[in-house]
Short mmCIF file of C-alpha atoms in Angstrom, two decimals:
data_model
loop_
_atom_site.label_atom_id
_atom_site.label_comp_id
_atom_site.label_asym_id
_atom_site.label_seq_id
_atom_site.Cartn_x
_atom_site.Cartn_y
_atom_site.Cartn_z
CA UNK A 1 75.19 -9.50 3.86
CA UNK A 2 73.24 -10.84 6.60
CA UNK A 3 72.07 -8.14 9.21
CA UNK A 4 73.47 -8.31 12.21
CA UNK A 5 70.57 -8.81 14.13
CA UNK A 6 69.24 -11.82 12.48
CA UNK A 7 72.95 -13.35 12.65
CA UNK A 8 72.89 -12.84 16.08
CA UNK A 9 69.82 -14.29 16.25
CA UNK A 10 70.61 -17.39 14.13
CA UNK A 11 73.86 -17.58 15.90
CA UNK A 12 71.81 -17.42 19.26
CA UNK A 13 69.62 -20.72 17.97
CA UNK A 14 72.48 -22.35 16.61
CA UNK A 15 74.56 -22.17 19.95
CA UNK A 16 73.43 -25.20 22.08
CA UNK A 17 73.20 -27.23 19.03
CA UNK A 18 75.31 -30.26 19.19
CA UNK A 19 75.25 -31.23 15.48
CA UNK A 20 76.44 -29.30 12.17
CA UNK A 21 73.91 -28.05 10.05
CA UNK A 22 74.00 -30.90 7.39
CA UNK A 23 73.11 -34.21 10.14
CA UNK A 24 70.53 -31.05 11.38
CA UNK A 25 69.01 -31.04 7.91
CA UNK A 26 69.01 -34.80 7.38
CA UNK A 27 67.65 -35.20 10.37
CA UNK A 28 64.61 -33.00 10.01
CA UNK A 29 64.06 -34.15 5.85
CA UNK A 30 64.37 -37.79 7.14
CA UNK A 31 61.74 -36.71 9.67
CA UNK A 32 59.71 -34.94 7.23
CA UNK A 33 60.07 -38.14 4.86
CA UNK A 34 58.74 -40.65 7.59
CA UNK A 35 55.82 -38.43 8.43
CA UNK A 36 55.10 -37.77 4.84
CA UNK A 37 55.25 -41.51 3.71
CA UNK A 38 53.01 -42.45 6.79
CA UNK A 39 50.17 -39.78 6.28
CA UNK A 40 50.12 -41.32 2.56
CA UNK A 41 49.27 -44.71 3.45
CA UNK A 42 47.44 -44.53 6.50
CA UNK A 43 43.76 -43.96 6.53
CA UNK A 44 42.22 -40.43 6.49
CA UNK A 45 41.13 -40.64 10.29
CA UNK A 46 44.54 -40.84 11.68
CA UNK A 47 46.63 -38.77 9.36
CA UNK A 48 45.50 -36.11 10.94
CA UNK A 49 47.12 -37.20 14.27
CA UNK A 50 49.99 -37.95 12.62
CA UNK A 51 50.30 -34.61 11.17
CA UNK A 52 49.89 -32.94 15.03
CA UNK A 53 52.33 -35.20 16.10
CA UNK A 54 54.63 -34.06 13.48
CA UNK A 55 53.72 -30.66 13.88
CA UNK A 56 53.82 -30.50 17.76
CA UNK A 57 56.41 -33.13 19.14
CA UNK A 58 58.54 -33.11 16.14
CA UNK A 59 58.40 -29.18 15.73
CA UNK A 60 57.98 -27.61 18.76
CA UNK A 61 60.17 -30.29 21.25
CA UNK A 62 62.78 -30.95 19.09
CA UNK A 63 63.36 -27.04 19.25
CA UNK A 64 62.92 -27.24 22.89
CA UNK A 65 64.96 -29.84 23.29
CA UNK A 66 67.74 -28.80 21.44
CA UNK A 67 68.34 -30.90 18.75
CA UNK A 68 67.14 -28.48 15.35
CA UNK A 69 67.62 -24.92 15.56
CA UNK A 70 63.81 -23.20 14.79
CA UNK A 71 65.43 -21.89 11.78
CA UNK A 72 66.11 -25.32 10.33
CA UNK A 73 62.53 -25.86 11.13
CA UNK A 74 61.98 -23.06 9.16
CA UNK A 75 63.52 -23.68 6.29
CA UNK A 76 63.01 -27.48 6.70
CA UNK A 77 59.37 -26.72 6.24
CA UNK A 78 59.58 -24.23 3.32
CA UNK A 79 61.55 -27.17 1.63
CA UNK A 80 58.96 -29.19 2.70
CA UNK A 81 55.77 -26.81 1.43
CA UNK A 82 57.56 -26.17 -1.87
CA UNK A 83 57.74 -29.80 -2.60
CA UNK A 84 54.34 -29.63 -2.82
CA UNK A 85 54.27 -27.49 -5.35
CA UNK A 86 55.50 -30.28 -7.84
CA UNK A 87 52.38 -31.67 -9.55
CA UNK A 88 52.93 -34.74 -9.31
CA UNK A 89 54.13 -36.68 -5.82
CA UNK A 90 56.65 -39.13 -7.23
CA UNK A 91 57.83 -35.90 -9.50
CA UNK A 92 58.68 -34.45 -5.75
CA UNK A 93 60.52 -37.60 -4.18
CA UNK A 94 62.68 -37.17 -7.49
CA UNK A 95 63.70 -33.70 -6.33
CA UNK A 96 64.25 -34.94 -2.80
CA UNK A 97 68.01 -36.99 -4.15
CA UNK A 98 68.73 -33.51 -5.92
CA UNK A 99 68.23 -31.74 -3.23
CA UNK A 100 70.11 -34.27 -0.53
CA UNK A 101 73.10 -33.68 -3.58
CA UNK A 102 72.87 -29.71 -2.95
CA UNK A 103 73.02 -30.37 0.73
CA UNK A 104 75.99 -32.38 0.46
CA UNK A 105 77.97 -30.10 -1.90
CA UNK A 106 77.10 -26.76 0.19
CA UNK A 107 78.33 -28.66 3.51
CA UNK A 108 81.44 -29.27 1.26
CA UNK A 109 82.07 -25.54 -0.62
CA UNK A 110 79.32 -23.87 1.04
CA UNK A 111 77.56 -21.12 -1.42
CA UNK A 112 80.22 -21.71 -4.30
CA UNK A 113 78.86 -25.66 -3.80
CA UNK A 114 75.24 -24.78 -4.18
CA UNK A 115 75.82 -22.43 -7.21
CA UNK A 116 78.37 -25.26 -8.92
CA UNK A 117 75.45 -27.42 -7.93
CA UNK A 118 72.47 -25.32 -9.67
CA UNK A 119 74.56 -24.76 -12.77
CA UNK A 120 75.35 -28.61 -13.20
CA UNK A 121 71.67 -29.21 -12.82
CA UNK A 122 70.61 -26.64 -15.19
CA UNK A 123 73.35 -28.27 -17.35
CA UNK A 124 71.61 -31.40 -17.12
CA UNK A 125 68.15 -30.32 -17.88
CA UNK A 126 68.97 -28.65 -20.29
CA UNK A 127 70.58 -32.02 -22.06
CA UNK A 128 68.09 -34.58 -21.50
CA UNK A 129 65.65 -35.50 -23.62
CA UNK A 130 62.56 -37.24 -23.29
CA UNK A 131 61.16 -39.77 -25.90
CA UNK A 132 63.31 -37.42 -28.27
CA UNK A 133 61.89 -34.12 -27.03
CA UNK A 134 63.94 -31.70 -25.03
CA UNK A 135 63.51 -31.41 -21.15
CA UNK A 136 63.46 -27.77 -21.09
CA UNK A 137 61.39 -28.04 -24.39
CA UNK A 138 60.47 -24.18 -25.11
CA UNK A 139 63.26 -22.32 -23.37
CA UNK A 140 66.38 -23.98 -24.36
CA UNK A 141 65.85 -25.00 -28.24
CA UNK A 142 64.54 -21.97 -27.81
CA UNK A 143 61.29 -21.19 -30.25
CA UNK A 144 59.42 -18.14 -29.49
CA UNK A 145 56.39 -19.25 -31.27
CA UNK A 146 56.44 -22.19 -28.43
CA UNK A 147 56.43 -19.91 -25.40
CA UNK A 148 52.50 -18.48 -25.71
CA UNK A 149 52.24 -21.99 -24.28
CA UNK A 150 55.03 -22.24 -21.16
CA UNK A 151 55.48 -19.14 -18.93
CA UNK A 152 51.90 -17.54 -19.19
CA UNK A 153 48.77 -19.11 -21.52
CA UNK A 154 47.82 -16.60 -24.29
CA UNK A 155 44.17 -16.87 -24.95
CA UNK A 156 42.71 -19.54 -26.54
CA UNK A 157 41.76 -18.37 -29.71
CA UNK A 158 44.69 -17.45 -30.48
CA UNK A 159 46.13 -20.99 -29.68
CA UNK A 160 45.19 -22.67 -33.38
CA UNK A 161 48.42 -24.35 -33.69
CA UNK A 162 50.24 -27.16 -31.10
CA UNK A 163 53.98 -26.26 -29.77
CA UNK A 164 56.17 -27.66 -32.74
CA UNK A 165 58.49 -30.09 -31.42
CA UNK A 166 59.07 -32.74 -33.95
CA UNK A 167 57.66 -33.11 -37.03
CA UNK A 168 54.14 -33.72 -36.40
CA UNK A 169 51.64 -34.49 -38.73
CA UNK A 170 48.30 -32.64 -37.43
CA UNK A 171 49.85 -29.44 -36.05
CA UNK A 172 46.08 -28.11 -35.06
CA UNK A 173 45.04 -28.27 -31.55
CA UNK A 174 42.83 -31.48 -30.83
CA UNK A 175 39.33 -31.30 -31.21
CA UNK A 176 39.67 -28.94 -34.28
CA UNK A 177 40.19 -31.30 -36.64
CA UNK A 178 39.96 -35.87 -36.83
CA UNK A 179 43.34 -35.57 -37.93
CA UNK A 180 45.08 -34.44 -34.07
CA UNK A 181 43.21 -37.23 -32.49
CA UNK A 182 45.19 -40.10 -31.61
CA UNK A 183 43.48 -43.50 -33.27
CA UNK B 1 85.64 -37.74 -27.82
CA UNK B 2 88.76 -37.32 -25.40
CA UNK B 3 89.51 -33.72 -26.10
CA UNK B 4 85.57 -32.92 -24.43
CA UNK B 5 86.74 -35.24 -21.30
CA UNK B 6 90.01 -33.40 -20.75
CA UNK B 7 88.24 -29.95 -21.69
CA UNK B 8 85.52 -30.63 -18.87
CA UNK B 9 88.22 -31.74 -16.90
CA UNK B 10 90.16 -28.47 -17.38
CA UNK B 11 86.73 -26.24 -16.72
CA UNK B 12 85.77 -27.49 -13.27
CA UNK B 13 89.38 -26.92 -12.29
CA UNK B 14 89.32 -23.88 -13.17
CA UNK B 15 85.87 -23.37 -10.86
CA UNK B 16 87.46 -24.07 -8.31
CA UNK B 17 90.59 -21.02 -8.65
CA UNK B 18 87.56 -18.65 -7.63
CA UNK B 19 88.87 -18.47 -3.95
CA UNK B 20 85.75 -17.72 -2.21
CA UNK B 21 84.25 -21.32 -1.25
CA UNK B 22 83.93 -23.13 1.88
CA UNK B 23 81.86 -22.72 4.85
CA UNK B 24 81.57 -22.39 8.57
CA UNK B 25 79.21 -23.53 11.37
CA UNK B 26 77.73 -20.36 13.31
CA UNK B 27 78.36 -21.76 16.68
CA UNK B 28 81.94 -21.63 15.57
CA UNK B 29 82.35 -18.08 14.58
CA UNK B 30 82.95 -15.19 17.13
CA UNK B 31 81.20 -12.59 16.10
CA UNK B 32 82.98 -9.50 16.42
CA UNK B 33 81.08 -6.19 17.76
CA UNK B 34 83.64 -3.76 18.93
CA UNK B 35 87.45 -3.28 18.75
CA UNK B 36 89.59 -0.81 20.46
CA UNK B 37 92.81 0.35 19.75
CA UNK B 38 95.14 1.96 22.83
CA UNK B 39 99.08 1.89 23.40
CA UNK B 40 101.00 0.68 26.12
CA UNK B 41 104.48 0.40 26.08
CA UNK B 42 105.28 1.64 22.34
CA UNK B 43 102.89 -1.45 21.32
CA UNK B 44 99.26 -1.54 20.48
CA UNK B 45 96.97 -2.95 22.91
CA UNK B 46 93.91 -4.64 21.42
CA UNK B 47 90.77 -5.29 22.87
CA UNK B 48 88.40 -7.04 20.96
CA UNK B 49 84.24 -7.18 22.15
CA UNK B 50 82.84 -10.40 21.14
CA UNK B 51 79.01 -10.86 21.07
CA UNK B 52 77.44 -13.90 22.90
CA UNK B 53 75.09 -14.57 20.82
CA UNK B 54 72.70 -17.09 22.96
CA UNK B 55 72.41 -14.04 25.46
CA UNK B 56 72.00 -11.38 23.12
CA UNK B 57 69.60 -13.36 21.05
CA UNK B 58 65.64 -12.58 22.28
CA UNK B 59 64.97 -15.98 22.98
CA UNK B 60 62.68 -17.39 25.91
CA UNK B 61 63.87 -18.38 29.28
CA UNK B 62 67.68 -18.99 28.29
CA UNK B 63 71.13 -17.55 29.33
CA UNK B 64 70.97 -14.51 31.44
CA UNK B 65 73.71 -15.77 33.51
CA UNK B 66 76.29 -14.41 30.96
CA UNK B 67 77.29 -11.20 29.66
CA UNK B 68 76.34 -10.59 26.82
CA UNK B 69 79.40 -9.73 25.29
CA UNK B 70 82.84 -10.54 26.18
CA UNK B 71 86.62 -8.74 25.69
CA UNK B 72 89.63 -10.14 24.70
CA UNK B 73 92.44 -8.44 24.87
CA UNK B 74 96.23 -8.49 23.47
CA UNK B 75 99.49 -6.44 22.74
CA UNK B 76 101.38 -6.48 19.23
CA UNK B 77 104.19 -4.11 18.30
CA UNK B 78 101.51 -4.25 14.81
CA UNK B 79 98.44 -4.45 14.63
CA UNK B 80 98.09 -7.94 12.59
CA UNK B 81 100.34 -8.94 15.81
CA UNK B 82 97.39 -8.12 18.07
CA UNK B 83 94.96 -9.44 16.11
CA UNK B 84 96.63 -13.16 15.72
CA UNK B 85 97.59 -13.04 19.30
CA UNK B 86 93.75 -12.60 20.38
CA UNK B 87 93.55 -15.66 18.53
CA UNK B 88 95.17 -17.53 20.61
CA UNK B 89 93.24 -16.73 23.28
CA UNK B 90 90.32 -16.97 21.45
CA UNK B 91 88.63 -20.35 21.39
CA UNK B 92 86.65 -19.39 18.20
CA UNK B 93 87.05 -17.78 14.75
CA UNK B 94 86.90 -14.33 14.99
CA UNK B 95 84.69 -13.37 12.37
CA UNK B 96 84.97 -9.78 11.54
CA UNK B 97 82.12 -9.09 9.07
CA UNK B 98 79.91 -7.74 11.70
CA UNK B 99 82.14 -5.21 13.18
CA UNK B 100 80.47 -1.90 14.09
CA UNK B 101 82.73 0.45 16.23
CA UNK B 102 86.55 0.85 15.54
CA UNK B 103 87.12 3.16 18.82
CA UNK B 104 91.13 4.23 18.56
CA UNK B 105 92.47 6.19 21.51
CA UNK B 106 93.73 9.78 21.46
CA UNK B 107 97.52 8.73 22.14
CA UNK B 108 97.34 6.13 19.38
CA UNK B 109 95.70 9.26 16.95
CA UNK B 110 98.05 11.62 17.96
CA UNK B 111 101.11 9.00 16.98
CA UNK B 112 99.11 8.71 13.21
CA UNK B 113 96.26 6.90 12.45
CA UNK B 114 98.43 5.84 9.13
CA UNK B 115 99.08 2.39 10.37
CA UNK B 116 95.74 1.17 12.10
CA UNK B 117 93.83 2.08 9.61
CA UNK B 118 95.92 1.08 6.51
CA UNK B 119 96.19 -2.52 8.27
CA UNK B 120 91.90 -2.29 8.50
CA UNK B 121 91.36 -1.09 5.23
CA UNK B 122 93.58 -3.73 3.49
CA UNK B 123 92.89 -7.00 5.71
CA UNK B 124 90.65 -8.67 3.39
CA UNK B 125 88.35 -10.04 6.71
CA UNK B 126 86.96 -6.41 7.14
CA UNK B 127 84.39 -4.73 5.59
CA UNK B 128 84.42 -1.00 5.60
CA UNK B 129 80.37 0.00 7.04
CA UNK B 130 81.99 0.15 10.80
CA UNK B 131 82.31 3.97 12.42
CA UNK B 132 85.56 4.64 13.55
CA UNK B 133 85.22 6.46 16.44
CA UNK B 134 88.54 8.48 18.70
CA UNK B 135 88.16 8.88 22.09
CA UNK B 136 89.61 11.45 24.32
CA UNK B 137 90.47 9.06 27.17
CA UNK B 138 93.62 7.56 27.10
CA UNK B 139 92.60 3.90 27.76
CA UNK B 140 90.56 3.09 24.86
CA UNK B 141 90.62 -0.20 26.78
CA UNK B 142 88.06 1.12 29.48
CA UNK B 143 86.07 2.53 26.09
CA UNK B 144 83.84 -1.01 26.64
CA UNK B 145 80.41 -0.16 25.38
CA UNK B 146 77.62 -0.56 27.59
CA UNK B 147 76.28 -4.09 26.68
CA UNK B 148 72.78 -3.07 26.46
CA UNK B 149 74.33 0.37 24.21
CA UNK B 150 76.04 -2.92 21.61
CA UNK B 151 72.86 -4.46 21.62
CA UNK B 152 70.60 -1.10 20.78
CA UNK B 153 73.70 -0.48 18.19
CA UNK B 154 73.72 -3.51 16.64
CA UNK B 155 70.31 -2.92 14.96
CA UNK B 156 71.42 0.62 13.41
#
């Protein structure tokens, strides 16, 4: 459960809120979005103003003003930093329609929604394949002899072999032998 | 082919029997702090504290100009009378979660405790981490807390 302090708290934010929490998170991702794609095409110089300008009047006054509770800031910008954490940017604005999905189920069933939401995704992963590999590749064929090379590296001496996916015909690491090179 | 459609079908029906789904907007929920239990008249008389949260919250500059908690209060010849009578008054959910004090009054103890607290430990709304407390006066009505005591209490 939620202590009651912090609920109280939220609950204190939340009061002179005019909108429901789901147009308050669409309104702060489609915020985020707009800054995002303009920091990524303008010139070095002035994304930096547009990042204070995010930061500041798009942070701060829209608190002040009452639009966005600071929690949905909060967790608006979590979203945001975790995003990030995708290695590759179009790989993130993939994740951004999943996650617009989640919001739109969990303003529909709430928790339940965001559960049925996470276990149709995993669902999905777990069925895709990719140029006839697996999506989930090590973990849900699982193959133990695959996973020195997914949760943690194992050192590299003791990585002779490639992950067996397919059949393969030079199974040995490149560089070890001309036959893993790719002609 | 068909049997998998009708089987999926079938499955995410049967998600949705679970019960617990659906969800609520905080500034729609009346968060409940305190309730007190008292008789008048051979009925229970209810009086139910309700945090404000926007005063209660540490927050800078705003409200002040409001208590920070509020009482509603309501007869029943039951309890679950009471209760859906405050809601009527109420212009929120009351959302009981958050309860910390169940103060009953001596003349509703002395008549058995049997009832009230069957009705609280059965209402599915409830959770059971709230002190029940029994006060000698005989207007648990007048048993208010202190609003500064609910919001000290509120972080036990």
């Amino acid at each position: 459960m939620i202590p009651t302090p912090l609920i109280i708290s939220l609950a204190g934010q939340k009061e002179g809120i005019p909108f429901p929490t789901f147009i308050e998170a669409m309104l702060m991702e489609i915020t985020f979005a707009l800054l995002r794609e303009a920091s990524a095409r303008m010139p070095r110089a002035i994304s930096s103003a547009i990042s204070i300008v995010g930061a500041l009047v798009l942070g701060q006054s829209a608190v002040q003003a009452g639009l966005v509770s600071s929690a949905m800031v909060i967790v608006i910008s979590i979203t945001a930093i975790s995003g990030f954490i995708l290695p590759s940017f179009e790989f993130g604005i993939s994740v951004i329609l999943l996650r617009v999905l989640l919001m739109v189920l969990s303003t529909i069933l709430g928790l339940f929604g965001i559960l049925l939401g996470c276990i149709a995704l995993m669902l999905l992963m777990c069925h895709m394949t990719s140029f006839g590999i697996p999506y989930m590749s090590p973990l849900s064929p699982l193959k133990f002899s695959n996973l020195k090379d997914a949760y943690f590296r194992v050192p590299w001496p003791m990585q002779k072999k490639h992950s067996k996916l397919k059949a393969q015909k030079g199974s040995e690491q490149q560089g070890t032998s001309d036959e893993g090179e790719i002609g | 082919m068909k049997y998998c459609i009708i089987l999926t079908v079938l499955s995410t029906l049967l998600l949705s029997l679970t019960g617990c789904w659906s969800n609520n907007e905080l500034n729609r929920l009346a968060l409940v702090a305190a309730i007190g239990i008292d008789k008048k008249d051979d009925k229970f008389l209810l009086s139910v504290q309700i945090i404000n949260p926007g005063v209660v919250a540490p927050k800078m500059g705003g409200g002040g100009a409001y208590a920070p908690v509020s009482m509603f209060k309501e007869t029943g010849t039951t309890v679950m009378e009471g209760f859906r009578r405050v809601t009527r008054k109420m212009p929120r959910q009351i959302y009981f979660a958050h309860l910390r004090f169940l103060i009953i009054s001596e003349e509703v103890a002395r008549g058995g405790v049997q009832e009230v607290l069957d009705f609280f430990s059965r209402e599915h709304e409830f959770r059971d981490d709230f002190y029940i407390i029994i006060t000698k006066k005989n207007r648990a009505e007048q048993v208010r807390l202190p609003s500064s005591l609910v919001a000290l209490s509120l972080k036990m």
